[in-house]
Amino acid sequence: MDQAAFMALALDQARMGFEEGGVPVGAVLVGAAGRLLGAGRNRRVQQGDPIAHGEMDCLRQAGRLRSYAGTTLFTTLTPCLMCAGTIVQFGIPRVVIGENRSFAGNEAFLRQRGVAVTVLDDPACHALMRRFQAERPAVWAEDIGA
């Protein structure tokens, strides 16, 4: 599995979200054979939907799966508790995170429940979030519940 290529797809989703005026968090779900199952981005602002986080949108785009065994979720930012809970609920065994410096997420929660977590500390993911936080601080505060 090419982690860099799948993270690039998630980052493309995040950039689309930013250009749409939303929160730049993107995610892709990849099957065991390396097949892209779904891609999404945070659409809270665009859709006025408080739970339309990047990971949630990605899972909606992937549609109903009988099993998430062998899948990997790539996300540009460490998941919030809602998204982490969904990852655990669906039994997604692996999460690859672009960066975790902009938001202290729930990696320990995931690991404690058997999810393999990899943090790439991707400079492009971090730069996009820093730009967003600087340009749209009110939207960021709303997104993280501050």
Coordinates of N, CA and C in Angstrom, one line a residue:
M1 N 0.8 -1.2 0.0 CA 0.0 0.0 0.0 C 0.9 1.2 0.0
D2 N 0.6 2.1 -0.9 CA 1.4 3.4 -1.0 C 0.8 4.5 -0.1
Q3 N 1.3 4.6 1.1 CA 0.8 5.5 2.0 C 0.8 6.9 1.5
A4 N 1.9 7.3 0.8 CA 2.1 8.7 0.3 C 1.0 9.0 -0.7
A5 N 0.7 8.1 -1.6 CA -0.3 8.3 -2.6 C -1.7 8.4 -2.0
F6 N -2.0 7.6 -1.1 CA -3.4 7.7 -0.4 C -3.5 8.9 0.4
M7 N -2.4 9.3 1.1 CA -2.5 10.6 1.8 C -2.6 11.8 0.9
A8 N -2.0 11.7 -0.3 CA -2.1 12.8 -1.3 C -3.6 12.9 -1.7
L9 N -4.3 11.8 -1.9 CA -5.7 11.8 -2.2 C -6.5 12.5 -1.1
A10 N -6.2 12.1 0.1 CA -6.9 12.8 1.3 C -6.6 14.3 1.3
L11 N -5.4 14.6 1.1 CA -5.0 16.0 1.0 C -5.7 16.8 -0.1
D12 N -5.9 16.1 -1.2 CA -6.7 16.8 -2.3 C -8.1 17.1 -1.9
Q13 N -8.7 16.1 -1.1 CA -10.0 16.4 -0.6 C -10.0 17.5 0.4
A14 N -9.0 17.6 1.2 CA -8.9 18.7 2.2 C -8.8 20.1 1.5
R15 N -8.0 20.1 0.4 CA -7.8 21.3 -0.4 C -9.1 21.7 -1.0
M16 N -9.9 20.8 -1.5 CA -11.2 21.1 -2.1 C -12.1 21.7 -1.1
G17 N -12.1 21.1 0.1 CA -12.9 21.6 1.2 C -12.5 23.1 1.6
F18 N -11.3 23.3 1.6 CA -10.8 24.7 1.9 C -11.2 25.7 0.8
E19 N -11.1 25.3 -0.4 CA -11.5 26.1 -1.6 C -13.0 26.4 -1.5
E20 N -13.8 25.4 -1.0 CA -15.3 25.6 -0.9 C -15.7 26.4 0.3
G21 N -14.7 26.9 1.1 CA -14.9 27.7 2.3 C -15.1 26.9 3.6
G22 N -14.8 25.6 3.5 CA -15.0 24.7 4.6 C -13.7 24.4 5.4
V23 N -13.8 23.5 6.3 CA -12.7 23.0 7.1 C -11.8 22.1 6.3
P24 N -10.5 22.3 6.1 CA -9.7 21.5 5.3 C -9.3 20.1 5.9
V25 N -10.2 19.2 6.1 CA -9.9 17.9 6.5 C -10.4 16.9 5.4
G26 N -9.5 16.1 4.9 CA -9.9 15.1 3.9 C -9.6 13.7 4.4
A27 N -10.3 12.8 3.8 CA -10.1 11.4 4.2 C -10.4 10.4 3.0
V28 N -9.7 9.3 3.0 CA -10.0 8.3 2.0 C -10.0 6.9 2.8
L29 N -10.8 6.0 2.3 CA -10.9 4.7 2.8 C -10.4 3.7 1.8
V30 N -9.4 2.9 2.2 CA -8.8 2.0 1.2 C -9.0 0.6 1.7
G31 N -9.4 -0.3 0.7 CA -9.6 -1.7 1.0 C -8.3 -2.5 1.2
A32 N -8.4 -3.7 1.6 CA -7.3 -4.6 1.9 C -6.4 -4.7 0.6
A33 N -7.0 -4.8 -0.6 CA -6.2 -4.9 -1.8 C -5.7 -3.6 -2.3
G34 N -5.8 -2.6 -1.6 CA -5.3 -1.3 -2.0 C -6.2 -0.5 -2.9
R35 N -7.5 -1.0 -2.9 CA -8.5 -0.3 -3.8 C -9.2 0.8 -3.0
L36 N -9.3 2.0 -3.7 CA -10.0 3.1 -3.1 C -11.5 2.8 -3.0
L37 N -12.0 2.9 -1.7 CA -13.4 2.6 -1.5 C -14.3 3.8 -1.4
G38 N -13.6 4.9 -0.9 CA -14.4 6.2 -0.7 C -13.5 7.3 -0.4
A39 N -13.9 8.5 -0.7 CA -13.1 9.7 -0.4 C -14.1 10.8 0.0
G40 N -13.7 11.6 1.0 CA -14.6 12.7 1.4 C -13.8 13.8 2.1
R41 N -14.6 14.8 2.5 CA -13.9 16.0 3.1 C -14.9 16.6 4.1
N42 N -14.4 17.3 5.0 CA -15.3 18.0 6.0 C -16.2 19.0 5.2
R43 N -17.5 18.8 5.4 CA -18.5 19.6 4.7 C -19.5 20.3 5.7
R44 N -19.0 20.5 6.9 CA -19.9 21.1 7.9 C -20.4 22.5 7.5
V45 N -19.5 23.3 7.0 CA -19.8 24.6 6.5 C -20.7 24.6 5.3
Q46 N -20.2 23.8 4.3 CA -20.9 23.7 3.0 C -22.3 23.2 3.1
Q47 N -22.5 22.2 4.0 CA -23.8 21.6 4.0 C -24.6 22.0 5.3
G48 N -24.0 22.8 6.2 CA -24.7 23.1 7.4 C -25.0 21.9 8.3
D49 N -24.1 20.9 8.2 CA -24.3 19.7 8.9 C -23.2 19.5 9.9
P50 N -23.6 19.5 11.2 CA -22.6 19.5 12.3 C -21.8 18.2 12.3
I51 N -22.2 17.1 11.7 CA -21.5 15.9 11.8 C -20.8 15.5 10.5
A52 N -20.8 16.4 9.5 CA -20.2 16.1 8.2 C -18.7 16.3 8.3
H53 N -18.0 15.7 9.2 CA -16.5 15.7 9.3 C -16.0 14.9 8.1
G54 N -14.7 15.1 7.8 CA -14.0 14.5 6.7 C -14.1 13.0 6.7
E55 N -13.9 12.4 7.9 CA -14.0 10.9 8.0 C -15.4 10.4 7.8
M56 N -16.4 11.1 8.4 CA -17.8 10.7 8.2 C -18.2 10.8 6.8
D57 N -17.8 11.9 6.1 CA -18.2 12.1 4.7 C -17.5 11.0 3.8
C58 N -16.3 10.6 4.1 CA -15.6 9.6 3.4 C -16.4 8.2 3.6
L59 N -16.8 7.9 4.8 CA -17.5 6.7 5.0 C -18.9 6.7 4.3
R60 N -19.5 7.9 4.3 CA -20.8 8.0 3.5 C -20.6 7.7 2.1
Q61 N -19.5 8.3 1.5 CA -19.2 8.1 0.1 C -18.8 6.6 -0.2
A62 N -18.2 6.0 0.7 CA -17.9 4.5 0.5 C -19.1 3.7 0.5
G63 N -20.2 4.1 1.2 CA -21.4 3.4 1.3 C -21.3 2.2 2.3
R64 N -22.4 1.5 2.3 CA -22.5 0.4 3.2 C -21.6 -0.7 2.8
L65 N -20.8 -1.2 3.8 CA -19.9 -2.3 3.6 C -20.3 -3.4 4.6
R66 N -20.2 -4.6 4.2 CA -20.6 -5.7 5.2 C -19.5 -5.8 6.3
S67 N -18.3 -5.5 5.9 CA -17.2 -5.6 6.8 C -16.1 -4.5 6.5
Y68 N -15.5 -4.0 7.5 CA -14.4 -3.1 7.3 C -13.0 -3.7 7.6
A69 N -13.0 -5.0 7.7 CA -11.8 -5.8 8.0 C -10.8 -5.5 6.9
G70 N -9.6 -5.2 7.2 CA -8.5 -5.0 6.2 C -8.5 -3.6 5.6
T71 N -9.4 -2.8 6.1 CA -9.4 -1.4 5.5 C -8.5 -0.5 6.2
T72 N -8.1 0.6 5.6 CA -7.3 1.6 6.2 C -8.0 3.0 5.9
L73 N -8.1 3.8 6.9 CA -8.6 5.1 6.8 C -7.5 6.1 6.8
F74 N -7.3 6.9 5.8 CA -6.3 7.9 5.7 C -7.0 9.2 6.0
T75 N -6.5 10.0 6.9 CA -7.2 11.3 7.2 C -6.1 12.3 7.4
T76 N -6.3 13.6 7.0 CA -5.3 14.6 7.0 C -5.0 15.1 8.4
L77 N -6.0 15.0 9.3 CA -5.9 15.5 10.7 C -6.3 14.4 11.6
T78 N -5.7 14.3 12.8 CA -6.1 13.3 13.8 C -7.6 13.4 14.1
P79 N -8.3 12.3 14.1 CA -9.7 12.3 14.3 C -10.2 12.8 15.6
C80 N -11.4 13.5 15.6 CA -12.0 13.9 16.8 C -12.7 12.7 17.5
L81 N -13.3 12.9 18.6 CA -13.8 11.7 19.3 C -15.0 11.1 18.6
M82 N -15.8 12.0 17.9 CA -16.9 11.4 17.1 C -16.4 10.5 16.0
C83 N -15.4 11.0 15.3 CA -14.9 10.2 14.2 C -14.1 8.9 14.7
A84 N -13.4 9.1 15.8 CA -12.7 8.0 16.4 C -13.7 6.9 16.9
G85 N -14.8 7.4 17.4 CA -15.8 6.4 17.9 C -16.4 5.6 16.7
T86 N -16.6 6.3 15.6 CA -17.1 5.7 14.4 C -16.1 4.7 13.8
I87 N -14.8 5.0 13.9 CA -13.8 4.1 13.4 C -13.8 2.8 14.3
V88 N -13.9 3.0 15.6 CA -14.0 1.8 16.5 C -15.3 1.0 16.2
Q89 N -16.4 1.8 16.1 CA -17.7 1.1 15.9 C -17.8 0.2 14.7
F90 N -17.2 0.7 13.6 CA -17.2 0.0 12.3 C -16.0 -1.1 12.3
G91 N -15.1 -1.0 13.2 CA -14.0 -2.0 13.2 C -13.0 -1.7 12.2
I92 N -12.8 -0.5 11.8 CA -11.7 -0.1 10.9 C -10.4 -0.4 11.6
P93 N -9.5 -1.3 11.1 CA -8.4 -1.7 11.9 C -7.2 -0.8 11.9
R94 N -7.1 0.1 10.9 CA -5.9 0.9 10.7 C -6.3 2.4 10.3
V95 N -5.6 3.3 10.9 CA -5.8 4.7 10.6 C -4.4 5.4 10.4
V96 N -4.3 6.1 9.2 CA -3.1 6.8 8.9 C -3.4 8.3 9.0
I97 N -2.7 9.0 9.8 CA -3.0 10.4 10.1 C -2.0 11.3 9.5
G98 N -2.4 12.3 8.7 CA -1.5 13.2 8.1 C -0.7 14.1 9.1
E99 N -1.4 14.6 10.0 CA -0.7 15.4 11.1 C -1.6 15.5 12.3
N100 N -0.9 15.7 13.4 CA -1.6 15.8 14.7 C -1.1 17.0 15.6
R101 N -0.4 17.9 14.9 CA 0.1 19.1 15.7 C -1.0 20.2 15.8
S102 N -1.9 20.3 14.8 CA -2.9 21.3 14.8 C -4.1 21.0 15.7
F103 N -4.3 19.7 16.1 CA -5.4 19.3 16.9 C -4.9 18.1 17.7
A104 N -5.1 18.1 19.0 CA -4.8 16.9 19.8 C -6.0 16.0 19.8
G105 N -5.9 15.0 19.0 CA -7.1 14.2 18.8 C -7.1 13.0 19.7
N106 N -7.6 11.9 19.2 CA -7.9 10.8 20.0 C -7.1 9.5 19.6
E107 N -5.8 9.7 19.4 CA -5.0 8.5 19.0 C -4.9 7.5 20.1
A108 N -4.8 7.9 21.4 CA -4.8 7.0 22.5 C -6.1 6.2 22.6
F109 N -7.2 6.8 22.4 CA -8.5 6.2 22.4 C -8.5 5.1 21.3
L110 N -8.1 5.4 20.1 CA -8.0 4.4 19.0 C -7.1 3.2 19.4
R111 N -5.9 3.5 19.8 CA -4.9 2.5 20.1 C -5.4 1.6 21.3
Q112 N -6.1 2.2 22.3 CA -6.6 1.4 23.4 C -7.6 0.4 22.9
R113 N -8.2 0.6 21.8 CA -9.3 -0.2 21.3 C -8.8 -1.1 20.1
G114 N -7.5 -1.2 20.0 CA -6.9 -2.1 19.0 C -6.7 -1.6 17.6
V115 N -6.9 -0.3 17.4 CA -6.7 0.3 16.1 C -5.2 0.6 15.9
A116 N -4.6 0.2 14.8 CA -3.2 0.6 14.5 C -3.2 2.0 14.0
V117 N -2.5 2.9 14.6 CA -2.4 4.3 14.3 C -1.0 4.7 13.8
T118 N -0.9 5.3 12.6 CA 0.3 5.8 12.1 C 0.2 7.3 11.9
V119 N 1.1 8.1 12.4 CA 1.1 9.5 12.2 C 2.3 9.9 11.3
L120 N 1.9 10.5 10.1 CA 3.0 10.8 9.2 C 3.7 12.1 9.4
D121 N 3.0 13.0 10.2 CA 3.6 14.4 10.4 C 3.9 15.0 9.0
D122 N 2.9 15.0 8.1 CA 3.1 15.5 6.8 C 3.1 17.0 6.7
P123 N 4.1 17.6 6.2 CA 4.2 19.1 6.2 C 3.1 19.8 5.4
A124 N 2.7 19.1 4.3 CA 1.6 19.8 3.5 C 0.3 19.8 4.3
C125 N 0.0 18.7 5.0 CA -1.2 18.7 5.8 C -1.2 19.7 6.9
H126 N 0.0 19.8 7.5 CA 0.1 20.8 8.6 C 0.0 22.2 8.1
A127 N 0.7 22.5 6.9 CA 0.6 23.8 6.4 C -0.8 24.3 6.0
L128 N -1.6 23.4 5.4 CA -2.9 23.7 5.0 C -3.8 24.0 6.3
M129 N -3.6 23.3 7.3 CA -4.4 23.5 8.6 C -3.9 24.9 9.2
R130 N -2.6 25.1 9.2 CA -2.1 26.4 9.8 C -2.7 27.6 9.0
R131 N -2.7 27.5 7.7 CA -3.3 28.5 6.8 C -4.8 28.7 7.2
F132 N -5.5 27.6 7.3 CA -6.9 27.7 7.6 C -7.1 28.4 9.0
Q133 N -6.4 27.9 10.0 CA -6.5 28.5 11.3 C -6.2 30.0 11.3
A134 N -5.3 30.4 10.5 CA -4.9 31.8 10.5 C -6.0 32.7 9.7
E135 N -6.5 32.1 8.7 CA -7.5 32.8 7.8 C -8.9 32.7 8.3
R136 N -9.3 31.7 9.0 CA -10.7 31.5 9.4 C -10.8 31.0 10.8
P137 N -10.2 31.7 11.8 CA -10.2 31.2 13.2 C -11.6 31.0 13.8
A138 N -12.6 31.7 13.4 CA -13.9 31.5 13.9 C -14.5 30.2 13.5
V139 N -14.3 29.8 12.3 CA -14.8 28.5 11.8 C -14.0 27.4 12.4
W140 N -12.7 27.5 12.6 CA -11.9 26.5 13.3 C -12.4 26.4 14.8
A141 N -12.6 27.5 15.5 CA -13.1 27.4 16.8 C -14.5 26.7 16.9
E142 N -15.3 27.0 15.9 CA -16.6 26.3 15.9 C -16.5 24.8 15.7
D143 N -15.5 24.4 14.8 CA -15.4 23.0 14.4 C -14.9 22.2 15.6
I144 N -14.0 22.8 16.4 CA -13.4 22.0 17.5 C -14.2 22.3 18.8
G145 N -15.3 23.0 18.7 CA -16.1 23.2 19.9 C -15.5 24.2 20.9
A146 N -14.7 25.1 20.5 CA -14.1 26.1 21.4 C -15.0 27.3 21.7

